[in-house]
Coordinates of C-alpha atoms in Angstrom, one line a residue:
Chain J
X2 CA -54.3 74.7 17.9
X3 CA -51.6 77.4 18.4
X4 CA -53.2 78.6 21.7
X5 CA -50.7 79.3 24.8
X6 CA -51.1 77.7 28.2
X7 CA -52.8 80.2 30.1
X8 CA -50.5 80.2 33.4
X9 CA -53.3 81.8 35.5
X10 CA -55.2 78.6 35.4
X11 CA -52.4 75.6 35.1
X12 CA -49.3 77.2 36.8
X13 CA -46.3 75.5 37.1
X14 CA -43.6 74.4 34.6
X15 CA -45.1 72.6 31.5
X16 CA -43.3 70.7 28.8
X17 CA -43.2 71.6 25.6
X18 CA -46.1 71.1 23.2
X19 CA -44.3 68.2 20.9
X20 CA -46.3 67.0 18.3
X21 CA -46.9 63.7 20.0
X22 CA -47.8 65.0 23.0
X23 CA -50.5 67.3 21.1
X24 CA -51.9 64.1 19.8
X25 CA -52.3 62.7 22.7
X26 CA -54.0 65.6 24.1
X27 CA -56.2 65.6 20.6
X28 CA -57.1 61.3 21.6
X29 CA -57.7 62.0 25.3
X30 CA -60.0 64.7 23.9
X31 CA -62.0 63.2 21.5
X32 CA -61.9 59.6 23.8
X33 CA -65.6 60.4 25.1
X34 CA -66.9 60.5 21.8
X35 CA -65.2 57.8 19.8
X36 CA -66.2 55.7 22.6
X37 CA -69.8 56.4 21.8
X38 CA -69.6 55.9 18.0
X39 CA -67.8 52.6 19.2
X40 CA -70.6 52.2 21.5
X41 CA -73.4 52.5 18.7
X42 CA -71.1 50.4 16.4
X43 CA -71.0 47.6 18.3
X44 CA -74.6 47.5 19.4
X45 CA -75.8 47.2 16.2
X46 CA -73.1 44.5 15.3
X47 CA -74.8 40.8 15.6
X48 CA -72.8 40.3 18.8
X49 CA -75.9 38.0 19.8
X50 CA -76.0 39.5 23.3
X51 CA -79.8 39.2 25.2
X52 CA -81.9 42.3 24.3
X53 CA -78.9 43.5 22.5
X54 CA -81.3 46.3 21.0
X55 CA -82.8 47.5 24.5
X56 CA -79.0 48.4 25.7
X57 CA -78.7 50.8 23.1
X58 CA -80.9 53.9 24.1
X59 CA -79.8 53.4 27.4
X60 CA -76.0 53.2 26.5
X61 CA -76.0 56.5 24.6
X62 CA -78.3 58.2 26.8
X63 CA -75.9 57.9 29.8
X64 CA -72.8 58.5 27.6
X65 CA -74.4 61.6 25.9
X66 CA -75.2 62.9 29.6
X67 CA -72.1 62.2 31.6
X68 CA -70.1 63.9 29.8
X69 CA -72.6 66.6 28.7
X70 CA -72.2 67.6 32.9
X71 CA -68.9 66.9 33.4
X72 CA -66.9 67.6 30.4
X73 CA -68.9 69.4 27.1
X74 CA -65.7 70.4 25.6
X75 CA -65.3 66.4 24.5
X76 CA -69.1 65.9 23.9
X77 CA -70.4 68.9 21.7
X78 CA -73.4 70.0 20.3
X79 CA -72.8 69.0 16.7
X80 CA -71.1 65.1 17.7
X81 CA -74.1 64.6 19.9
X82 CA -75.8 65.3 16.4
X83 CA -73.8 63.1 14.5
X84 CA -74.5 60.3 17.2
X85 CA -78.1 61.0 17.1
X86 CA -77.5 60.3 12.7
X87 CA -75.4 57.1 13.1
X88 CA -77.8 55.7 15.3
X89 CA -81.1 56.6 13.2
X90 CA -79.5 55.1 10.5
X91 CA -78.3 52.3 12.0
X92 CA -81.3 50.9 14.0
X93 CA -84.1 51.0 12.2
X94 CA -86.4 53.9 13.6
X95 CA -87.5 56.8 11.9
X96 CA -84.5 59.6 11.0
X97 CA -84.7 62.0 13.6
X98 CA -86.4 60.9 16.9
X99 CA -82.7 59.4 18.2
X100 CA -80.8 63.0 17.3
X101 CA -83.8 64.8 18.9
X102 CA -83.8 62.7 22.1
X103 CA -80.1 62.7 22.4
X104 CA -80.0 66.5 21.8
X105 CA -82.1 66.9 24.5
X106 CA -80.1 64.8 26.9
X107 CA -77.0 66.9 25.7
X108 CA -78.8 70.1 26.7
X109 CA -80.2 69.0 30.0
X110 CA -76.9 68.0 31.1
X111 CA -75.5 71.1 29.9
X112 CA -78.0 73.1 31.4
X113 CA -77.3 71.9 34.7
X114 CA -74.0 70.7 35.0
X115 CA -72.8 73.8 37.2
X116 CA -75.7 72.4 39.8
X117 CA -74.9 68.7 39.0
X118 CA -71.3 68.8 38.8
X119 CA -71.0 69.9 42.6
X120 CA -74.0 67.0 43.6
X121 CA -73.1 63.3 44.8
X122 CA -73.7 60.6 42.6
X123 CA -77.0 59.8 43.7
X124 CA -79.0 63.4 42.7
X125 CA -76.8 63.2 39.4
X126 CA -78.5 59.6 39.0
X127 CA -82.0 61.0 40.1
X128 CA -81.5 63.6 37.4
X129 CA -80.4 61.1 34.9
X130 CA -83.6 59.1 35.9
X131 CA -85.9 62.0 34.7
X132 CA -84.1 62.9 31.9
X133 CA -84.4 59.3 30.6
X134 CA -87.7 58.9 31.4
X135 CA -88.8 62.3 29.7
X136 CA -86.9 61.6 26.6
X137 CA -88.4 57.6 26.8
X138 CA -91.9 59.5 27.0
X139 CA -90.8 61.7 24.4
X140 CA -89.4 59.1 21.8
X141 CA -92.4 56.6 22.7
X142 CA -95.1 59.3 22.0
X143 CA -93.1 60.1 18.5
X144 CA -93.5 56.9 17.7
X145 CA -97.0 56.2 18.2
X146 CA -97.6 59.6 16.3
X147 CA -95.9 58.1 13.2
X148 CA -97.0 54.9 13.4
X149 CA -100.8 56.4 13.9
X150 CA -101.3 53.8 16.6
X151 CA -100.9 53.7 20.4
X152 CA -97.8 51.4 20.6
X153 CA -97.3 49.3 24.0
X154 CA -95.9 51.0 27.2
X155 CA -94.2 48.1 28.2
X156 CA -91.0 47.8 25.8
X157 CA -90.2 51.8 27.3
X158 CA -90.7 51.0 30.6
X159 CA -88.2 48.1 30.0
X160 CA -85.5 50.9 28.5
X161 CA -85.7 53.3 30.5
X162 CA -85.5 50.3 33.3
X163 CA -82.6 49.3 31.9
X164 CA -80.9 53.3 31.2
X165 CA -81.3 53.4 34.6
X166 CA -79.7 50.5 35.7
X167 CA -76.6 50.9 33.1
X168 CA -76.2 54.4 34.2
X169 CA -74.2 53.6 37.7
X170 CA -71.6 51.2 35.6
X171 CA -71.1 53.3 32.5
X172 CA -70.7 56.4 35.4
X173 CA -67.6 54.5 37.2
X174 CA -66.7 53.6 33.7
X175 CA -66.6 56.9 32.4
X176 CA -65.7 59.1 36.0
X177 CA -62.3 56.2 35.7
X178 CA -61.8 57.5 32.2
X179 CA -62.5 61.5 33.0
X180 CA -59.7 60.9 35.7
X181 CA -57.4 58.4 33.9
X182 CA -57.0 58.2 30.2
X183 CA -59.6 60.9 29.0
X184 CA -58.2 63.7 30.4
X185 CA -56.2 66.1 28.0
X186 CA -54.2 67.7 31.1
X187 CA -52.5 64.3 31.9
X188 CA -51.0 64.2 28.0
Chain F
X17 CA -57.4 78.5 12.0
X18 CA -60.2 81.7 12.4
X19 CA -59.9 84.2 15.4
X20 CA -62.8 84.8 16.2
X21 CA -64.0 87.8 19.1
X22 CA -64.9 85.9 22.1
X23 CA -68.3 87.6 22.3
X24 CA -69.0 86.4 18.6
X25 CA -67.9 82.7 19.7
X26 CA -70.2 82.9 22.8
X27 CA -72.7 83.9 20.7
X28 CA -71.9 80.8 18.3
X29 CA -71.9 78.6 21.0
X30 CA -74.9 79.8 22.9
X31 CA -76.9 79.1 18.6
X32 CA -75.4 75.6 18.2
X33 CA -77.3 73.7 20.2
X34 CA -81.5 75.3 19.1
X35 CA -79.8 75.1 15.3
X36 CA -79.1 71.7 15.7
X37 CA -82.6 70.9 17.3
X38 CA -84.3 72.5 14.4
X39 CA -82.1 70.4 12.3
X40 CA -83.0 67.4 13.8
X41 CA -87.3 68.2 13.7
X42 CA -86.2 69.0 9.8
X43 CA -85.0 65.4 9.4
X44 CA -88.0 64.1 11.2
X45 CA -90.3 65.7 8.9
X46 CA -88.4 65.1 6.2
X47 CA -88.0 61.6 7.3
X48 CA -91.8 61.5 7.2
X49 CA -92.6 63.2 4.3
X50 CA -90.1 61.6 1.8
X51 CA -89.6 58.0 3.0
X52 CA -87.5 57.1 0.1
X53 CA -84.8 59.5 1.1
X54 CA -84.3 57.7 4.6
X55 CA -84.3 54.7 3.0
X56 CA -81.9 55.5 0.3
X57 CA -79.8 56.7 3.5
X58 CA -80.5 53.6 5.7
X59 CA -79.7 51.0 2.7
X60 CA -76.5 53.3 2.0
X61 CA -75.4 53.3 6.0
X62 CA -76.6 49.5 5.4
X63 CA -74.3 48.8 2.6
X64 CA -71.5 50.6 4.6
X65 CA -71.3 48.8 7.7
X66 CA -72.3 45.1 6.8
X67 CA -68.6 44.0 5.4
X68 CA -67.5 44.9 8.7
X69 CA -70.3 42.9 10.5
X70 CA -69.8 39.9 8.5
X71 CA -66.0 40.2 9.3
X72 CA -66.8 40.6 12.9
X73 CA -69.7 37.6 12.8
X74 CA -67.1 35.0 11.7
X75 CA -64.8 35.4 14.8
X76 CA -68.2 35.6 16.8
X77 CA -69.6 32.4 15.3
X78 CA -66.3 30.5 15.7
X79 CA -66.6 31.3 19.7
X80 CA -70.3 30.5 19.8
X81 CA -69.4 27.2 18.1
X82 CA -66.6 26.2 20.8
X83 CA -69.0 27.4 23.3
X84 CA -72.0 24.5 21.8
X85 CA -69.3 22.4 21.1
X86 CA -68.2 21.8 24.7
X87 CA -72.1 22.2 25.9
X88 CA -72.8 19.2 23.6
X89 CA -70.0 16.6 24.4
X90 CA -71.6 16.9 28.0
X91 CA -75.0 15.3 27.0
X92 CA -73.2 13.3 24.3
X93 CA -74.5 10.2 25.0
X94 CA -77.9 10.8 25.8
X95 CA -78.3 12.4 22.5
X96 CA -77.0 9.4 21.0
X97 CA -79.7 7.3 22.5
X98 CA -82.2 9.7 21.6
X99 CA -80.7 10.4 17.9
X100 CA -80.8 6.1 17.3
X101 CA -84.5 6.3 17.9
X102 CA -85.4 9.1 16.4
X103 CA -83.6 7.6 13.2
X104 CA -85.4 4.3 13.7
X105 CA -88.6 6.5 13.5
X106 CA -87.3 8.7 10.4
X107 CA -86.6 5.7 8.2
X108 CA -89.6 4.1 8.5
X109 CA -91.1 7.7 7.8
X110 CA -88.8 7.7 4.8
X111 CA -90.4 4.6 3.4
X112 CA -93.8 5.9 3.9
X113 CA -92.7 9.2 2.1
X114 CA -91.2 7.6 -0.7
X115 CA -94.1 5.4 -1.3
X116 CA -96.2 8.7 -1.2
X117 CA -93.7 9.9 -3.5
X118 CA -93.9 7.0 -6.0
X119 CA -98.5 6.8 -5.4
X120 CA -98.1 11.0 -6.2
X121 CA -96.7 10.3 -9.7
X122 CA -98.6 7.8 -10.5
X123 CA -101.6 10.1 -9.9
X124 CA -100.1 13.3 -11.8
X125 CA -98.9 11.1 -14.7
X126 CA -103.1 10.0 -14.8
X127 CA -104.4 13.5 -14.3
X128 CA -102.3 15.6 -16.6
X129 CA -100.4 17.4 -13.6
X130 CA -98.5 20.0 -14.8
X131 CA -95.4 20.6 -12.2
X132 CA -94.7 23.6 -10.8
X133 CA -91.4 25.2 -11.8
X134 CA -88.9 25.3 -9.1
X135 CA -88.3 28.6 -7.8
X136 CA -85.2 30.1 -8.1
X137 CA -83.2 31.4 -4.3
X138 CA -80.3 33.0 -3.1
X139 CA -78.8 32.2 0.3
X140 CA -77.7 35.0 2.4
X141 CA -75.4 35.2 5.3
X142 CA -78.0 37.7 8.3
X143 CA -75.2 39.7 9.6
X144 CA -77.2 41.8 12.3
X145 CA -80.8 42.0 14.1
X146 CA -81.2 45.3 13.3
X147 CA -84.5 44.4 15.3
X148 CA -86.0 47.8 17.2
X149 CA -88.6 47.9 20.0
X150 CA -91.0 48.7 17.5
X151 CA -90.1 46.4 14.4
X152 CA -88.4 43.4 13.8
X153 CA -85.7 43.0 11.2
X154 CA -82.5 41.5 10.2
X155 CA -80.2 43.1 8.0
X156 CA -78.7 40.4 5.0
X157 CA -75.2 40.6 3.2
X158 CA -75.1 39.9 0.0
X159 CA -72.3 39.9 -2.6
X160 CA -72.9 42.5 -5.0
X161 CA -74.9 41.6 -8.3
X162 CA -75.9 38.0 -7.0
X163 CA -77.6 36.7 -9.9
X164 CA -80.7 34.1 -9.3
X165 CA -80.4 31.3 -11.1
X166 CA -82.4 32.5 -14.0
X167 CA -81.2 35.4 -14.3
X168 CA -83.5 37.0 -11.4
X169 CA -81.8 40.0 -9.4
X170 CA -82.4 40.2 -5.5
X171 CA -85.7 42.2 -5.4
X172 CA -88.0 43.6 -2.7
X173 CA -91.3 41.0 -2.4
X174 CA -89.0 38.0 -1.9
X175 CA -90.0 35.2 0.5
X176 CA -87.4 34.7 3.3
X177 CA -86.9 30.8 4.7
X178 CA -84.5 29.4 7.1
X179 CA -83.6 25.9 7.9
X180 CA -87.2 25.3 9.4
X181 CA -90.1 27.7 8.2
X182 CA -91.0 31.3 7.2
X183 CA -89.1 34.3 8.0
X184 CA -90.2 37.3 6.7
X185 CA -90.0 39.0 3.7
X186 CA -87.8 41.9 1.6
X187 CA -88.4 45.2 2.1
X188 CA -85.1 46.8 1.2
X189 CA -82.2 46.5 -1.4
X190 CA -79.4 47.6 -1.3
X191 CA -76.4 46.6 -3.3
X192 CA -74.7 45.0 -0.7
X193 CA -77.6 44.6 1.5
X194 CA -81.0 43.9 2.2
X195 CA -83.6 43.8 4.7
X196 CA -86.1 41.0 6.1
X197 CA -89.3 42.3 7.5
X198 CA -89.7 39.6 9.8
X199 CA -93.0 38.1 10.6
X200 CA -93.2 39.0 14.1
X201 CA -92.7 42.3 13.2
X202 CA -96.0 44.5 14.2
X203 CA -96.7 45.0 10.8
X204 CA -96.5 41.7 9.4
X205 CA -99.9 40.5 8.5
X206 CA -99.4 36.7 6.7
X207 CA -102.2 34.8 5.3
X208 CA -102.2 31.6 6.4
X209 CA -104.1 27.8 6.3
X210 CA -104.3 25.8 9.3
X211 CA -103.7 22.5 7.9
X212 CA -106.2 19.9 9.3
X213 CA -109.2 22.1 9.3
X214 CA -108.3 23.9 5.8
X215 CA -109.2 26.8 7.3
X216 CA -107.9 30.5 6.1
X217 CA -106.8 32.7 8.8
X218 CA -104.6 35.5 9.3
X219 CA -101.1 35.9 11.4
X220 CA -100.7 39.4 12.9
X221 CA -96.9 40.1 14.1
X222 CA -97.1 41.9 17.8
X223 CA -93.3 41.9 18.2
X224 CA -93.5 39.3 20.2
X225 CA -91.7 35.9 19.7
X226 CA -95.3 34.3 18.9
X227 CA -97.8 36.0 16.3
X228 CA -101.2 36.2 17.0
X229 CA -103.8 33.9 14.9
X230 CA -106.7 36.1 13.8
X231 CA -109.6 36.2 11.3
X232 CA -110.3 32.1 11.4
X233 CA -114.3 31.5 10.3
X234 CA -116.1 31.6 13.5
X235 CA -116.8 27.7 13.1
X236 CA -113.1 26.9 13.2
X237 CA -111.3 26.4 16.4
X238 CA -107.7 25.8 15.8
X239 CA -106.3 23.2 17.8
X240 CA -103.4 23.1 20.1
X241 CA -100.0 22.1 18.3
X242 CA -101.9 22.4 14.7
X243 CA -99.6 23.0 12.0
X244 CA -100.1 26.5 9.8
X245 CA -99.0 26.8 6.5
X246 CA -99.1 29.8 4.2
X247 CA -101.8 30.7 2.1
X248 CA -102.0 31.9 -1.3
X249 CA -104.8 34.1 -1.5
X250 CA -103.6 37.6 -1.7
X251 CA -100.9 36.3 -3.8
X252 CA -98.1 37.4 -1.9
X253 CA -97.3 33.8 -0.7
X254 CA -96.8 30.5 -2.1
X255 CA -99.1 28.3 -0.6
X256 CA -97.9 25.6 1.3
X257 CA -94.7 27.0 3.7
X258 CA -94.2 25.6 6.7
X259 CA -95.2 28.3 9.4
X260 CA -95.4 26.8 13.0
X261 CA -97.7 25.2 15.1
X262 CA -100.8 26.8 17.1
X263 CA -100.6 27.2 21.0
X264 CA -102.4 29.0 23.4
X265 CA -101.3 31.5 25.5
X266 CA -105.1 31.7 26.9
X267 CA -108.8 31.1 26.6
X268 CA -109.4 32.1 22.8
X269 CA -105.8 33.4 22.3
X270 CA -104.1 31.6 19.6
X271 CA -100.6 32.3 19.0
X272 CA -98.4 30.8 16.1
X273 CA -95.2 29.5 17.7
X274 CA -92.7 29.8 14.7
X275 CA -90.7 26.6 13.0
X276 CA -88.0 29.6 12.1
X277 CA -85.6 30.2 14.8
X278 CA -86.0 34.2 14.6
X279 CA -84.2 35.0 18.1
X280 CA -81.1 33.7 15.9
X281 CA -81.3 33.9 12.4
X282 CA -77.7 32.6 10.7
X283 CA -78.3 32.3 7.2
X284 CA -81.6 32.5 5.1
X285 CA -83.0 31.5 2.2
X286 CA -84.5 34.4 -0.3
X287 CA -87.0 32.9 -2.9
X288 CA -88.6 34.4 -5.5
X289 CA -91.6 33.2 -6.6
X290 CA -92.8 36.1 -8.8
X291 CA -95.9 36.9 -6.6
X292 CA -95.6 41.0 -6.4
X293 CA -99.3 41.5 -6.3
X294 CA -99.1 43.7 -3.6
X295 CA -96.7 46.8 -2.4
X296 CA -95.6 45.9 0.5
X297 CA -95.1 49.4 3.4
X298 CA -92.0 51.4 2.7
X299 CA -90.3 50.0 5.7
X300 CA -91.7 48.4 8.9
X301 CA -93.0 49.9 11.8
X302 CA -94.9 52.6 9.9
X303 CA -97.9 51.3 7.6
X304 CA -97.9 53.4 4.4
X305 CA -101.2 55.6 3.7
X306 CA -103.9 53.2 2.9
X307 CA -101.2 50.3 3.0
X308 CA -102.1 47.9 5.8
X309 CA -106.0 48.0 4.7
X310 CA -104.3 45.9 1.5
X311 CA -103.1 43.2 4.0
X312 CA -106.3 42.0 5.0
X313 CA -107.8 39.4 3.8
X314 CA -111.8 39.2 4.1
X315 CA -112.8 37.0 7.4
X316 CA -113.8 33.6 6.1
X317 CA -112.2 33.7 2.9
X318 CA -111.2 30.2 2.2
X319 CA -107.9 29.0 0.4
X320 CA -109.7 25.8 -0.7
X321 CA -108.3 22.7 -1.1
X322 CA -106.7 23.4 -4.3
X323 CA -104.3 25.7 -2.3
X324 CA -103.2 22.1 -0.5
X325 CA -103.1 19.8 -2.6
X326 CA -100.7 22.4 -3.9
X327 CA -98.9 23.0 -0.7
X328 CA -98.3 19.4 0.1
X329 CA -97.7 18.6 -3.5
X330 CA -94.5 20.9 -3.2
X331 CA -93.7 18.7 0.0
X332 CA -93.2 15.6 -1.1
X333 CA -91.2 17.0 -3.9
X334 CA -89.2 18.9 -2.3
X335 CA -87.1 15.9 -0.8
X336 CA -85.9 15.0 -4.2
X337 CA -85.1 18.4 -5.9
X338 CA -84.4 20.3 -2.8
X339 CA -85.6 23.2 -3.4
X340 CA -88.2 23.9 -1.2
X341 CA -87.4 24.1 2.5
X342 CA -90.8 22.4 4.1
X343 CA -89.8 19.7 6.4
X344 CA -89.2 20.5 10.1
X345 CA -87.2 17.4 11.6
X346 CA -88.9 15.2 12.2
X347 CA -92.0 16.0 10.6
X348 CA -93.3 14.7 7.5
X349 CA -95.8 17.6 5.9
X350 CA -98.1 14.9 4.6
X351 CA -101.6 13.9 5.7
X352 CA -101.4 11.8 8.4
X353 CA -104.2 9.7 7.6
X354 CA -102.9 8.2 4.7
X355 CA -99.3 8.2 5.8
X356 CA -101.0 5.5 8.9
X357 CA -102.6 4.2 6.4
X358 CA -99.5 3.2 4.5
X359 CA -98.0 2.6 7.3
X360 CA -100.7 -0.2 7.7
X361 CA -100.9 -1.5 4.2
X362 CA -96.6 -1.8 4.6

């Protein structure tokens, strides 16, 4: 908290650290992954939208990974964790499969972000595709293992249709938010 | 706040993440291996959240119900029409009833009937479809120590009903909450009559909107638009609730198309008829060890008619006490035969 500017990175004149402008910095900062708790929140709520369940893999998925690449300092290990919890407990899979998947979405963006971050949007979305479509694999086969049953194909296809298609909205949702009212700089 | 070496918080940072993974195959397993742990945790996370859905459903039901509203003073008119003769045709089912009504005592007074006590409900408000691609459920708010009216707590085993038919069942209390298995849920299996060939058969939840209709007797064919009722013979049931109606969705496909409007379940009715004869699987979605072999009923195993003379014995009654939620509008649950043939004799 009591950290100094660094002028080597933001030079300039800067104002001084008020307490209200530290909170603000603190909101911006923690923005990314309020909005996901939100997110999960609200999905779960009987908002009686169509397939109202099937947008919520998809949702966190592309939340968890945007800002895994292009901001981890707001989307850490441990809240991706805590996401992962709230939404285990809230939907009504078996604990664990959600923080697993979502962990490794967290990690695969973090792995690559210093490649991604530099790519266009389309070869960020590609990337997103396989991601998704590993974890969908990934959560589907857990399921089926627990269940002791080989469960339909179909209903995964159908997310990880529809994580794809969220992801270009939620990314000029979020990119908006990393330039505008998410970013800690601006405070 | 701790100042830490930077080599010691790279090293931190660079253990967070394959801790956390380790963490999460923990609660997997531990998920797995003690179920009632993550249930405890579920119904607690349960109990947490539903006062805030049922304050956010009330603001979401008041817009829904502007949004009907104006849909329905379009076709105002024509639903007038449609309502005068549909209550043309109700009343003169109404006399037939009652006169069914009045024959049925007359019979039970000359045969000793003993009547069937009344079982005691709650209703509850469904605050969320906590449905998942793999199981189907809807989560229930209810005030804390609802008392039945004799004296019976909420419990796990009791039968769900809405306005039209059968919804499910209880699989989870909570203080402030429960959960409905539903019966399209992929583990639902329901034991059920198909009411004009008295045949026993089984419906199998697939998760899709329509069960499938399995185990009939080879020599029964269920017929397009038949009604299915349940069936008492694994005792989890009362015999008797309105299902839905047989359709096929191909060439020896049978599908039961629910009465219960499951894509929107408002508020349900949770009766307990004291039939625990079997344990039901922890939760849905997963079939306990050795659990789903309990569901099945033998192929051919036959209700009998005792089973509906019982079931449509509650459905004249239930007019008069109403008690019993078996009449979809419109629909009288009473042997046609004899209802023509009051019709005639009137």
């Amino acid at each position: 908290m009591s950290r100094q500017p660094r002028p080597e990175r933001h030079p300039g004149i800067r104002p001084r650290p008020t307490i209200w402008r530290r909170l603000d910095a603190a909101g911006r900062r923690a923005l990314p992954a309020a909005f996901s708790v939100l997110l999960v929140l609200l999905l779960c709520a009987p908002l009686g939208l169509p397939e109202q369940q099937a947008l919520l893999p998809g949702t966190t998925m592309a939340s968890v990974f945007f800002w895994s690449v292009f901001r981890p300092a707001s989307m850490p290990a441990a809240v991706v964790f805590m996401l992962g919890l709230l939404y285990d407990l809230l939907s009504f899979s078996p604990p664990g499969i959600a923080i697993l998947t979502l962990l490794i979405v967290h990690a695969c963006g973090l792995g690559w972000r210093h490649g991604l971050a530099r790519q266009g949007f389309l070869l960020v979305w590609m990337v997103f595709l396989l991601v998704a479509a590993g974890v969908i694999g990934l959560d589907w086969a857990l399921m089926s293992a627990f269940s002791q049953r080989l469960l339909p194909p179909q209903p995964a296809l159908f997310e990880l249709a529809l994580a794809t298609g969220l992801y270009p909205l939620l990314s000029a949702l979020f990119t908006w938010a990393h330039r505008g009212i998410a970013d800690p700089t601006l405070a | 706040m701790f100042r830490l070496s930077i080599q010691l918080r790279q090293a931190l940072a660079k253990l967070t993440l394959p801790l956390l993974v380790a963490l999460a195959c923990c609660v997997m397993l531990l998920g797995q291996a003690d179920r009632r742990v993550a249930e405890q945790a579920r119904v607690a996370m349960s109990d947490a959240v539903a006062p805030l859905y049922s304050l956010l459903a009330r603001p979401i039901d008041g817009l829904r119900g502007i949004a009907g509203e104006t849909r329905h003073l379009v076709a105002v008119s024509a639903e007038n029409q449609r309502l005068r003769e549909e209550n043309l045709k109700l009343r003169r089912w109404y006399d037939v009833a009652m006169a069914l009504q009045a024959e049925n005592a007359t019979l039970k007074a000359n045969l000793n009937w003993i009547p069937e006590p009344a079982p005691s409900f709650v209703t509850a408000r469904a605050v969320a479809d906590t449905s998942q691609f793999y199981a189907r459920s809807i989560l229930l708010s209810v005030a804390p120590g609802q008392i039945l009216a004799n004296h019976v707590t909420l419990s796990k085993d009791m039968v769900a009903v809405d306005a039209a038919g059968l919804v499910g069942r209880v699989t989870e209390v909570g203080s402030r909450s429960a959960r409905v298995m539903l019966i399209t849920d992929m583990s639902s299996r329901v034991p059920v009559s198909l009411e004009s060939s008295h045949a026993a058969a089984i419906m199998e939840g697939t998760n899709a909107a329509a069960p499938r209709l399995t185990s009939y007797p080879e020599d029964v064919h269920p017929e397009e638009g038949e009604r299915v009722v349940t069936n008492n013979v694994t005792n989890v049931f009362p015999a008797g609730l309105p299902v839905g109606t047989v359709h096929y969705i191909g060439p020896n496909n049978p599908v039961v198309e629910p009465y219960a409007q499951l894509g929107h379940v408002v508020v349900v009715r949770l009766f307990d008829y004291g039939l625990a004869a079997i344990t039901p699987p922890d939760s849905p979605g997963r079939p306990a060890s050795g659990g789903s072999s309990q569901h099945t009923v033998p192929k051919g195993a036959v209700g009998g008619s005792r089973n509906l003379i019982r079931g449509s014995a509650n459905s004249i009654e239930a007019p008069g006490d109403g008690a019993l939620p078996v009449t979809r509008p419109g629909r009288l649950p009473i042997d046609t035969g004899t209802a023509a043939a009051v019709i005639e004799r009137g």
